[in-house]
CSV table of C-alpha atoms in Angstrom, one decimal:
chain,number,residue,atom,x,y,z
A,1,MET,CA,2.7,39.6,-48.1
A,2,SER,CA,-0.9,39.6,-46.7
A,3,THR,CA,-3.2,42.5,-47.7
A,4,LEU,CA,-6.1,44.1,-45.9
A,5,HIS,CA,-8.4,42.2,-48.4
A,6,ASP,CA,-6.7,38.9,-47.4
A,7,LEU,CA,-7.4,39.6,-43.7
A,8,ILE,CA,-11.1,40.2,-44.1
A,9,SER,CA,-11.8,37.6,-46.8
A,10,THR,CA,-10.3,34.6,-45.2
A,11,GLU,CA,-11.2,32.6,-42.1
A,12,PRO,CA,-9.4,34.0,-39.0
A,13,SER,CA,-6.8,32.0,-37.2
A,14,VAL,CA,-6.0,33.2,-33.7
A,15,VAL,CA,-2.9,32.6,-31.6
A,16,THR,CA,-3.8,32.5,-27.9
A,17,ALA,CA,-1.5,32.5,-24.9
A,18,GLY,CA,-2.0,32.7,-21.2
A,19,VAL,CA,-5.2,31.8,-19.5
A,20,GLU,CA,-7.4,29.1,-21.2
A,21,LEU,CA,-10.6,31.1,-21.0
A,22,PHE,CA,-9.9,33.1,-24.2
A,23,ASP,CA,-9.0,30.0,-26.2
A,24,ASP,CA,-12.1,28.1,-25.0
A,25,ALA,CA,-14.4,31.0,-25.8
A,26,LEU,CA,-13.1,31.2,-29.4
A,27,ALA,CA,-13.3,27.4,-29.8
A,28,ALA,CA,-16.9,27.5,-28.7
A,29,GLN,CA,-17.6,29.8,-31.6
A,30,ALA,CA,-15.8,27.5,-34.1
A,31,VAL,CA,-12.9,29.9,-34.5
A,32,ALA,CA,-9.6,28.1,-35.3
A,33,THR,CA,-7.0,28.8,-32.7
A,34,HIS,CA,-3.3,28.0,-32.1
A,35,ARG,CA,-2.7,27.8,-28.4
A,36,VAL,CA,0.8,28.7,-27.2
A,37,GLU,CA,1.8,27.4,-23.8
A,38,TRP,CA,3.5,30.5,-22.5
A,39,ARG,CA,4.4,31.5,-19.0
A,40,PRO,CA,6.8,34.0,-17.5
A,41,PRO,CA,10.2,32.6,-16.4
A,42,LEU,CA,10.4,31.1,-12.9
A,43,ASP,CA,10.8,33.6,-10.2
A,44,GLY,CA,14.3,34.7,-9.4
A,45,THR,CA,15.9,33.2,-12.4
A,46,ASP,CA,16.3,36.2,-14.7
A,47,GLU,CA,20.0,36.9,-14.0
A,48,ASP,CA,21.0,33.2,-14.3
A,49,LEU,CA,19.0,32.8,-17.5
A,50,ALA,CA,20.6,35.9,-19.1
A,51,ARG,CA,24.1,34.6,-18.1
A,52,VAL,CA,23.5,31.1,-19.5
A,53,MET,CA,21.7,32.1,-22.6
A,54,GLY,CA,24.4,34.7,-23.3
A,55,ASP,CA,27.1,32.0,-23.2
A,56,GLU,CA,28.6,31.9,-26.7
A,57,ARG,CA,29.4,28.2,-26.3
A,58,ARG,CA,25.8,27.2,-25.7
A,59,ALA,CA,24.4,26.9,-29.2
A,60,ALA,CA,27.3,24.7,-30.5
A,61,ALA,CA,27.5,22.7,-27.3
A,62,ASN,CA,23.8,21.9,-27.3
A,63,ALA,CA,23.9,21.0,-31.1
A,64,ARG,CA,26.7,18.6,-30.4
A,65,ALA,CA,24.8,17.1,-27.4
A,66,ILE,CA,21.7,16.4,-29.6
A,67,GLU,CA,23.8,15.1,-32.4
A,68,ARG,CA,25.5,12.6,-30.1
A,69,MET,CA,22.2,11.6,-28.5
A,70,LEU,CA,20.6,10.8,-31.8
A,71,ALA,CA,23.6,8.9,-33.1
A,72,ALA,CA,23.9,6.6,-30.1
A,73,SER,CA,23.2,2.9,-30.6
A,74,ALA,CA,22.2,0.3,-28.1
A,75,GLU,CA,22.9,-3.4,-28.6
A,76,LEU,CA,22.5,-6.1,-26.0
A,77,VAL,CA,25.9,-7.9,-25.9
A,78,ASP,CA,25.9,-10.0,-22.8
A,79,VAL,CA,24.2,-11.1,-19.6
A,80,ARG,CA,26.4,-11.4,-16.5
A,81,PRO,CA,26.3,-11.2,-12.7
A,82,ALA,CA,27.0,-7.8,-11.2
A,83,ARG,CA,30.1,-9.0,-9.5
A,84,GLU,CA,31.6,-9.6,-13.0
A,85,VAL,CA,30.1,-6.5,-14.7
A,86,LEU,CA,30.9,-4.0,-12.0
A,87,GLY,CA,33.3,-5.8,-9.6
A,88,LEU,CA,30.7,-5.5,-6.7
A,89,GLN,CA,31.9,-7.1,-3.5
A,90,PRO,CA,29.7,-8.4,-0.6
A,91,GLY,CA,28.2,-5.4,1.3
A,92,GLU,CA,28.3,-3.1,-1.8
A,93,PHE,CA,24.9,-2.1,-3.1
A,94,LEU,CA,23.9,0.2,-5.9
A,95,HIS,CA,20.5,2.1,-5.8
A,96,ALA,CA,18.3,4.3,-7.9
A,97,GLY,CA,18.4,8.1,-7.9
A,98,PRO,CA,20.9,10.5,-6.4
A,99,PRO,CA,23.1,9.6,-3.4
A,100,LEU,CA,21.3,8.4,-0.3
A,101,SER,CA,22.1,7.1,3.2
A,102,TRP,CA,20.1,4.4,5.1
A,103,TYR,CA,18.8,7.1,7.5
A,104,ARG,CA,17.3,9.1,4.7
A,105,ALA,CA,16.0,6.1,2.8
A,106,SER,CA,12.2,5.7,2.2
A,107,GLY,CA,10.3,2.6,3.1
A,108,PRO,CA,10.6,0.8,-0.3
A,109,MET,CA,14.3,1.6,-0.5
A,110,ARG,CA,14.8,0.2,2.9
A,111,GLY,CA,12.7,-2.8,2.0
A,112,ALA,CA,14.8,-3.5,-1.1
A,113,LEU,CA,18.1,-3.1,0.9
A,114,ILE,CA,16.8,-5.6,3.5
A,115,GLY,CA,15.8,-8.0,0.7
A,116,ALA,CA,19.2,-7.7,-0.9
A,117,MET,CA,20.9,-8.5,2.4
A,118,LEU,CA,18.8,-11.6,2.7
A,119,PHE,CA,19.4,-12.6,-0.9
A,120,GLU,CA,23.2,-12.2,-0.5
A,121,GLY,CA,23.2,-14.2,2.8
A,122,LEU,CA,24.5,-11.2,4.7
A,123,ALA,CA,21.6,-11.5,7.2
A,124,ASP,CA,19.4,-14.3,8.5
A,125,THR,CA,16.2,-12.3,9.2
A,126,PRO,CA,14.8,-8.9,8.2
A,127,ASP,CA,15.5,-7.5,11.7
A,128,ASP,CA,19.1,-8.7,11.5
A,129,ALA,CA,19.4,-7.1,8.0
A,130,GLU,CA,18.0,-3.8,9.2
A,131,ALA,CA,20.3,-3.7,12.2
A,132,LYS,CA,23.4,-4.3,10.1
A,133,LEU,CA,22.3,-1.7,7.5
A,134,ALA,CA,21.7,0.9,10.3
A,135,ALA,CA,25.1,0.2,11.8
A,136,GLY,CA,26.7,0.6,8.4
A,137,ASP,CA,29.7,-1.6,9.1
A,138,GLY,CA,30.9,-3.1,5.8
A,139,ILE,CA,28.0,-1.6,3.9
A,140,ALA,CA,28.5,0.8,1.0
A,141,LEU,CA,25.7,2.5,-1.0
A,142,GLN,CA,26.2,4.2,-4.4
A,143,PRO,CA,23.9,5.4,-7.2
A,144,CYS,CA,23.5,3.2,-10.2
A,145,HIS,CA,24.1,6.3,-12.5
A,146,ASP,CA,27.4,7.0,-10.9
A,147,ARG,CA,28.6,3.5,-12.2
A,148,GLY,CA,27.1,4.0,-15.7
A,149,GLY,CA,23.9,2.0,-15.2
A,150,VAL,CA,20.3,2.2,-14.2
A,151,GLY,CA,17.9,0.4,-11.9
A,152,PRO,CA,14.1,0.5,-11.9
A,153,MET,CA,12.2,1.7,-8.8
A,154,ALA,CA,14.5,1.1,-5.8
A,155,GLY,CA,17.2,0.1,-8.3
A,156,LEU,CA,18.9,-2.2,-5.9
A,157,VAL,CA,21.9,-4.1,-7.3
A,158,SER,CA,23.9,-6.6,-5.3
A,159,PRO,CA,26.9,-8.7,-6.4
A,160,SER,CA,24.8,-11.9,-7.2
A,161,MET,CA,22.2,-10.2,-9.3
A,162,TRP,CA,22.4,-10.9,-13.1
A,163,MET,CA,22.4,-7.9,-15.5
A,164,PHE,CA,21.8,-7.0,-19.1
A,165,GLU,CA,24.9,-5.4,-20.6
A,166,LEU,CA,24.4,-3.0,-23.5
A,167,ARG,CA,26.9,-1.3,-25.7
A,168,ASP,CA,26.8,1.9,-27.8
A,169,GLU,CA,29.3,1.1,-30.6
A,170,THR,CA,29.0,4.6,-32.0
A,171,HIS,CA,30.6,6.2,-29.0
A,172,GLY,CA,32.3,3.1,-27.4
A,173,GLN,CA,30.3,3.1,-24.2
A,174,THR,CA,28.5,0.4,-22.1
A,175,SER,CA,25.6,0.5,-19.7
A,176,TRP,CA,23.7,-2.1,-17.7
A,177,CYS,CA,20.5,-3.0,-15.8
A,178,THR,CA,19.3,-5.8,-13.7
A,179,LEU,CA,16.8,-8.4,-15.1
A,180,ASN,CA,13.1,-7.5,-14.6
A,181,GLU,CA,11.3,-9.5,-11.8
A,182,GLY,CA,7.7,-8.9,-12.9
A,183,LEU,CA,5.0,-6.9,-11.1
A,184,GLY,CA,3.5,-7.0,-7.7
A,185,LYS,CA,5.5,-8.0,-4.6
A,186,VAL,CA,9.1,-7.7,-6.0
A,187,LEU,CA,12.3,-6.4,-4.6
A,188,ARG,CA,12.4,-3.3,-6.7
A,189,TYR,CA,9.1,-2.1,-5.0
A,190,GLY,CA,10.6,-2.8,-1.6
A,191,ALA,CA,9.1,-6.3,-0.9
A,192,TYR,CA,11.3,-8.9,0.7
A,193,ALA,CA,9.0,-11.9,1.5
A,194,PRO,CA,10.4,-15.4,1.0
A,195,GLU,CA,8.8,-15.7,-2.4
A,196,VAL,CA,10.6,-12.5,-3.5
A,197,ILE,CA,14.0,-14.0,-2.5
A,198,ASP,CA,13.1,-17.3,-4.1
A,199,ARG,CA,12.4,-15.6,-7.4
A,200,LEU,CA,15.7,-13.8,-7.3
A,201,ARG,CA,17.5,-17.1,-6.7
A,202,TRP,CA,15.7,-18.7,-9.7
A,203,MET,CA,16.7,-15.7,-11.8
A,204,GLY,CA,20.3,-16.2,-10.8
A,205,GLU,CA,20.3,-20.0,-11.2
A,206,VAL,CA,18.1,-20.3,-14.3
A,207,LEU,CA,17.1,-17.1,-16.1
A,208,GLY,CA,20.4,-15.4,-16.1
A,209,PRO,CA,22.6,-18.3,-17.3
A,210,VAL,CA,20.1,-19.4,-20.0
A,211,LEU,CA,19.9,-15.8,-21.3
A,212,GLN,CA,23.6,-15.5,-21.2
A,213,THR,CA,24.1,-18.6,-23.4
A,214,ALA,CA,21.4,-17.5,-25.9
A,215,VAL,CA,22.8,-13.9,-26.2
A,216,ARG,CA,26.4,-15.0,-26.5
A,217,GLN,CA,25.3,-17.5,-29.2
A,218,ARG,CA,23.4,-14.7,-31.0
A,219,GLY,CA,26.3,-12.2,-30.7
A,220,SER,CA,24.1,-9.1,-30.1
A,221,ILE,CA,20.6,-7.8,-30.4
A,222,ASP,CA,19.7,-4.3,-31.6
A,223,ILE,CA,17.7,-2.9,-28.7
A,224,LYS,CA,17.3,0.5,-30.2
A,225,GLY,CA,15.7,-1.0,-33.3
A,226,ILE,CA,13.1,-2.8,-31.1
A,227,ILE,CA,12.4,0.4,-29.2
A,228,SER,CA,11.8,2.1,-32.6
A,229,GLN,CA,9.3,-0.5,-33.6
A,230,MET,CA,7.5,-0.7,-30.2
A,231,VAL,CA,6.9,3.1,-30.1
A,232,GLN,CA,5.0,2.7,-33.4
A,233,MET,CA,3.0,-0.3,-31.9
A,234,GLY,CA,1.5,1.4,-28.9
A,235,ASP,CA,4.2,1.1,-26.3
A,236,GLU,CA,5.7,4.3,-24.7
A,237,GLY,CA,8.6,2.4,-23.2
A,238,HIS,CA,8.2,3.2,-19.5
A,239,ASN,CA,4.9,1.8,-18.2
A,240,ARG,CA,3.9,-0.1,-21.4
A,241,ASN,CA,6.4,-2.5,-22.9
A,242,ARG,CA,4.1,-5.3,-24.2
A,243,ALA,CA,5.1,-5.1,-27.9
A,244,GLY,CA,8.8,-4.6,-27.0
A,245,THR,CA,8.8,-7.7,-24.7
A,246,LEU,CA,7.2,-9.9,-27.3
A,247,MET,CA,9.5,-8.7,-30.1
A,248,PHE,CA,12.5,-9.3,-27.9
A,249,LEU,CA,11.3,-12.8,-27.1
A,250,ARG,CA,10.8,-13.4,-30.9
A,251,GLU,CA,14.3,-12.3,-31.6
A,252,LEU,CA,15.9,-14.5,-28.9
A,253,MET,CA,13.6,-17.6,-29.1
A,254,PRO,CA,15.7,-19.5,-31.7
A,255,ASP,CA,18.8,-19.0,-29.7
A,256,LEU,CA,17.0,-20.0,-26.5
A,257,ILE,CA,16.0,-23.3,-28.2
A,258,ASP,CA,19.5,-23.9,-29.5
A,259,SER,CA,21.2,-22.9,-26.2
A,260,GLY,CA,21.6,-26.5,-25.1
A,261,ALA,CA,19.6,-25.9,-21.9
A,262,PRO,CA,17.1,-28.5,-21.0
A,263,SER,CA,13.7,-28.0,-22.7
A,264,SER,CA,12.1,-27.5,-19.3
A,265,ARG,CA,14.4,-24.6,-18.5
A,266,VAL,CA,13.9,-23.0,-21.9
A,267,SER,CA,10.1,-23.2,-21.4
A,268,GLU,CA,10.5,-21.7,-17.9
A,269,VAL,CA,12.4,-18.8,-19.3
A,270,ALA,CA,10.1,-18.3,-22.3
A,271,ARG,CA,7.0,-18.5,-20.1
A,272,PHE,CA,8.5,-16.0,-17.6
A,273,ILE,CA,9.4,-13.4,-20.3
A,274,GLY,CA,6.2,-13.9,-22.2
A,275,GLY,CA,4.1,-13.5,-19.1
A,276,ASN,CA,5.9,-10.3,-17.9
A,277,ASP,CA,4.9,-7.3,-20.1
A,278,HIS,CA,7.5,-5.2,-18.3
A,279,PHE,CA,10.5,-7.4,-19.0
A,280,PHE,CA,11.7,-5.2,-21.8
A,281,LEU,CA,11.7,-2.1,-19.6
A,282,ASN,CA,15.1,-3.2,-18.2
A,283,LEU,CA,16.5,-3.1,-21.7
A,284,VAL,CA,14.9,0.2,-22.6
A,285,MET,CA,16.5,1.8,-19.6
A,286,PRO,CA,20.2,1.1,-20.3
A,287,ALA,CA,19.5,2.0,-24.0
A,288,GLY,CA,18.3,5.4,-22.6
A,289,LYS,CA,21.4,5.7,-20.4
A,290,LEU,CA,23.6,5.1,-23.4
A,291,GLN,CA,21.8,7.8,-25.4
A,292,SER,CA,22.0,10.4,-22.6
A,293,ALA,CA,25.5,9.5,-21.6
A,294,ALA,CA,26.6,10.3,-25.2
A,295,ALA,CA,25.7,13.9,-24.4
A,296,SER,CA,27.4,14.2,-21.1
A,297,GLY,CA,30.4,16.4,-20.3
A,298,ILE,CA,30.0,19.0,-23.0
A,299,ALA,CA,31.1,22.4,-21.6
A,300,GLY,CA,28.4,25.0,-22.1
A,301,SER,CA,25.6,22.5,-22.8
A,302,SER,CA,22.3,22.9,-20.9
A,303,VAL,CA,20.9,19.5,-21.9
A,304,VAL,CA,19.6,17.3,-19.1
A,305,THR,CA,21.4,13.9,-19.2
A,306,VAL,CA,19.9,12.2,-16.1
A,307,MET,CA,16.6,12.4,-14.3
A,308,ALA,CA,16.3,9.9,-11.4
A,309,ARG,CA,14.7,9.5,-8.0
A,310,ASN,CA,15.5,7.4,-4.9
A,311,GLY,CA,12.1,7.7,-3.1
A,312,THR,CA,13.3,10.7,-1.1
A,313,ASP,CA,15.0,13.0,-3.6
A,314,PHE,CA,14.6,13.7,-7.2
A,315,GLY,CA,17.8,14.5,-9.0
A,316,ILE,CA,19.0,15.6,-12.4
A,317,GLN,CA,22.4,15.9,-14.1
A,318,VAL,CA,23.2,18.3,-16.9
A,319,SER,CA,25.7,17.9,-19.8
A,320,GLY,CA,27.7,21.0,-19.0
A,321,THR,CA,28.1,20.2,-15.3
A,322,GLY,CA,29.2,16.5,-15.6
A,323,GLY,CA,28.2,14.2,-12.8
A,324,GLN,CA,27.0,16.8,-10.4
A,325,TRP,CA,23.6,16.1,-8.9
A,326,PHE,CA,20.9,18.8,-8.5
A,327,THR,CA,18.1,17.6,-6.2
A,328,GLY,CA,14.8,18.5,-4.7
A,329,PRO,CA,12.1,16.6,-2.7
A,330,ALA,CA,10.5,13.8,-4.8
A,331,ASN,CA,6.8,14.4,-5.5
A,332,THR,CA,4.2,11.7,-5.0
A,333,PRO,CA,2.6,10.4,-8.2
A,334,ASP,CA,-1.1,11.0,-8.9
A,335,GLY,CA,-2.9,8.1,-10.6
A,336,LEU,CA,-4.7,4.8,-10.2
A,337,PHE,CA,-4.3,2.3,-7.4
A,338,LEU,CA,-4.3,-1.5,-7.1
A,339,GLY,CA,-7.0,-3.2,-5.0
A,340,SER,CA,-7.7,-1.4,-1.8
A,341,PHE,CA,-4.6,0.8,-1.9
A,342,GLY,CA,-5.1,4.6,-2.0
A,343,PRO,CA,-3.1,7.8,-2.0
A,344,ASP,CA,-2.1,7.4,1.6
A,345,ASP,CA,-0.3,4.2,0.8
A,346,ALA,CA,2.0,5.7,-2.0
A,347,ASN,CA,5.6,6.5,-1.5
A,348,PRO,CA,7.1,9.6,-3.2
A,349,ASP,CA,8.6,9.0,-6.7
A,350,ILE,CA,11.3,6.4,-7.0
A,351,GLY,CA,13.5,4.8,-9.6
A,352,ASP,CA,16.0,5.4,-12.5
A,353,SER,CA,13.3,4.6,-15.0
A,354,THR,CA,12.8,8.3,-15.7
A,355,ILE,CA,15.8,7.8,-18.1
A,356,CYS,CA,12.9,6.9,-20.5
A,357,GLU,CA,11.7,10.5,-20.4
A,358,THR,CA,15.3,11.8,-20.5
A,359,MET,CA,15.7,9.9,-23.8
A,360,GLY,CA,12.3,11.3,-25.2
A,361,ILE,CA,9.9,8.4,-24.6
A,362,GLY,CA,7.9,7.3,-21.5
A,363,GLY,CA,5.7,10.2,-20.4
A,364,PHE,CA,6.8,12.1,-23.5
A,365,ALA,CA,5.5,9.4,-25.8
A,366,MET,CA,2.0,9.0,-24.4
A,367,ALA,CA,0.5,10.3,-27.7
A,368,SER,CA,1.9,7.2,-29.3
A,369,ALA,CA,0.5,4.9,-26.6
A,370,PRO,CA,-3.0,6.1,-25.7
A,371,ALA,CA,-3.8,2.8,-24.0
A,372,ILE,CA,-1.4,3.8,-21.2
A,373,VAL,CA,-4.0,6.2,-19.8
A,374,ARG,CA,-5.9,3.2,-18.5
A,375,PHE,CA,-2.9,2.3,-16.4
A,376,VAL,CA,-1.7,5.7,-15.2
A,377,GLY,CA,-4.9,7.8,-15.4
A,378,GLY,CA,-5.8,10.8,-17.5
A,379,THR,CA,-7.5,10.8,-20.9
A,380,VAL,CA,-6.4,10.2,-24.5
A,381,PRO,CA,-6.6,14.0,-25.3
A,382,ASP,CA,-4.4,14.5,-22.2
A,383,ALA,CA,-1.9,12.1,-23.7
A,384,LEU,CA,-1.8,13.9,-27.0
A,385,TYR,CA,-1.5,17.3,-25.4
A,386,THR,CA,1.3,16.2,-23.1
A,387,SER,CA,3.5,14.8,-25.9
A,388,GLN,CA,3.0,18.0,-28.0
A,389,LEU,CA,3.8,20.1,-24.9
A,390,MET,CA,7.2,18.3,-24.4
A,391,TYR,CA,8.5,19.8,-27.7
A,392,GLU,CA,8.4,23.2,-25.9
A,393,ILE,CA,11.2,22.1,-23.5
A,394,THR,CA,13.4,20.0,-25.8
A,395,LEU,CA,16.0,20.9,-28.4
A,396,GLY,CA,15.6,18.1,-31.0
A,397,GLU,CA,13.5,15.3,-32.4
A,398,ASN,CA,14.5,11.7,-32.6
A,399,PRO,CA,13.3,10.2,-35.9
A,400,ALA,CA,14.2,6.7,-34.6
A,401,TYR,CA,11.2,7.0,-32.2
A,402,ALA,CA,8.5,8.4,-34.4
A,403,TYR,CA,4.9,9.0,-33.3
A,404,PRO,CA,2.4,7.8,-36.0
A,405,ILE,CA,-0.4,9.9,-34.4
A,406,LEU,CA,1.7,13.1,-34.9
A,407,GLU,CA,2.4,12.3,-38.6
A,408,PHE,CA,5.5,10.4,-37.6
A,409,ARG,CA,7.1,13.3,-35.8
A,410,GLY,CA,10.3,12.3,-34.0
A,411,ALA,CA,10.2,12.0,-30.2
A,412,PRO,CA,11.0,15.3,-28.3
A,413,THR,CA,14.6,14.8,-27.3
A,414,GLY,CA,17.1,16.8,-25.2
A,415,ILE,CA,15.4,18.5,-22.3
A,416,ASP,CA,16.9,22.0,-22.0
A,417,VAL,CA,17.3,23.5,-18.5
A,418,THR,CA,16.8,27.0,-19.9
A,419,ARG,CA,13.6,26.1,-21.7
A,420,VAL,CA,12.2,24.5,-18.6
A,421,VAL,CA,13.0,27.6,-16.5
A,422,ARG,CA,11.8,30.0,-19.2
A,423,THR,CA,8.5,28.3,-19.7
A,424,GLY,CA,7.8,26.8,-16.3
A,425,ILE,CA,6.9,23.6,-18.1
A,426,LEU,CA,8.2,20.5,-16.3
A,427,PRO,CA,8.9,17.2,-17.9
A,428,GLN,CA,5.9,14.8,-17.7
A,429,ILE,CA,6.7,11.3,-16.2
A,430,ASN,CA,4.5,8.3,-16.0
A,431,THR,CA,5.5,5.7,-13.4
A,432,GLY,CA,4.7,2.9,-11.1
A,433,MET,CA,4.0,3.6,-7.4
A,434,ALA,CA,5.6,1.8,-4.5
A,435,GLY,CA,4.0,1.4,-1.1
A,436,LYS,CA,5.6,3.7,1.4
A,437,VAL,CA,5.8,0.9,4.0
A,438,ALA,CA,8.8,-1.4,3.6
A,439,GLY,CA,7.7,-4.8,2.2
A,440,THR,CA,4.4,-3.7,0.7
A,441,GLY,CA,5.3,-3.8,-3.0
A,442,GLN,CA,3.5,-2.0,-5.8
A,443,VAL,CA,0.4,-0.1,-5.0
A,444,GLY,CA,-0.5,1.6,-8.3
A,445,ALA,CA,0.8,3.7,-11.2
A,446,GLY,CA,0.4,7.4,-12.1
A,447,LEU,CA,1.8,10.7,-13.4
A,448,VAL,CA,4.3,12.9,-11.7
A,449,LYS,CA,6.7,15.8,-12.4
A,450,PRO,CA,10.1,16.7,-11.0
A,451,PRO,CA,10.5,19.5,-8.4
A,452,VAL,CA,11.3,22.9,-9.9
A,453,GLU,CA,14.4,23.4,-7.7
A,454,CYS,CA,16.3,20.7,-9.6
A,455,PHE,CA,16.2,22.9,-12.7
A,456,THR,CA,16.8,26.3,-11.0
A,457,SER,CA,19.8,25.0,-9.1
A,458,ALA,CA,21.2,23.4,-12.3
A,459,LEU,CA,20.7,26.8,-14.1
A,460,SER,CA,22.6,28.5,-11.3
A,461,ALA,CA,25.5,26.1,-11.6
A,462,LEU,CA,25.6,26.6,-15.4
A,463,ALA,CA,25.5,30.4,-14.9
A,464,ALA,CA,28.5,30.2,-12.5
A,465,GLN,CA,30.5,28.3,-15.2
A,466,SER,CA,29.5,30.7,-18.0
A,467,PRO,CA,32.1,33.2,-19.1
A,468,LEU,CA,31.3,36.8,-18.3
A,469,PRO,CA,30.2,38.9,-21.3
A,470,SER,CA,33.1,40.7,-23.0
């Protein structure tokens, strides 16, 4: 126990909360401080918070959710067309984010749908594709998440697109994602020029089949293991995947060479993967889906299992409420722009790639990837502070994704709805930005946060399901 003598004979250490002025003033006088990020609960949530936090099931349910998330594995087991993986038929399309209709779709989502129509041969021109999509005859749209998968940016999946198929052997679940097209003018950013369609056809004719042969020959590849290594090598898994891509290529190269494909095709595939730093993102994402899916459907749990956006809405799902979507208007990222593009060119947030933050990396892991600030904006101290702040809204730490700069502390994992509402701290996301006009493509990259109403509405739903106190 400290005595009065201890208090006056040792250097003071002050805990500060609230406005930054007090902390800054002490720091200017060389006084050691421990800043606590405290804010009052969000307005109008007291009753729901009390109901959910008083639920006797909650502690055990959340502990089980975190245990299942940390135990999830992720192995690449196959590469197949979507028509085989999901049974998609002509006119059926999957998209990123919560449910959406053509009439509510943003520019990049419409552009991606137009491109998918052209790619599938369901329309001859962009105008023809747009007219058919607007009419809706024979067209069906469904979120990727509702089929157990994920899609970057617009997230468009059509029957002929090839997909990575990953499996969590621990819990017996599978997930999937399309193959990454690269950067710039690509379908996932809403571009549909002839070169975009030509690249998709090459991916279907060359990239997919060659990868399929190599992966089947290999048997499986431990994607979670590669993610673990890349986080310690300067990648955060969302907007920086350079180390992950090269490690994946190293793992698969012998099997590519032994695949029996002509050497010219093997070199095409190796050159495409090696020249596309984001190729591995489309493997990180289904690994994240497997991790979060392992925690879904646990009664009483307030753990977030999905964060996703469709360019119009941002939506989340929570373990204790199953597949129910809680949505709010998608915010527009703030960051750095390519070429002559500026803020007026950017579409609101879009894509399922926020599964990275849901699993505890991406924007949560910027402390481990300080170089990312040169791509999305901010500073290195900002990156360190952000990662440390995310521990305030999560329930566990994932030792598989350890941050060297934080003494190998595990990634903050298991976003808790009640912690978000109690603190007012929203999950930090780093992301690419799509042009808001259909056909533009990527215009930049930046930082963004979800709308508050996703979490307050999820809290209300949890409260409605919580037993009344006895």
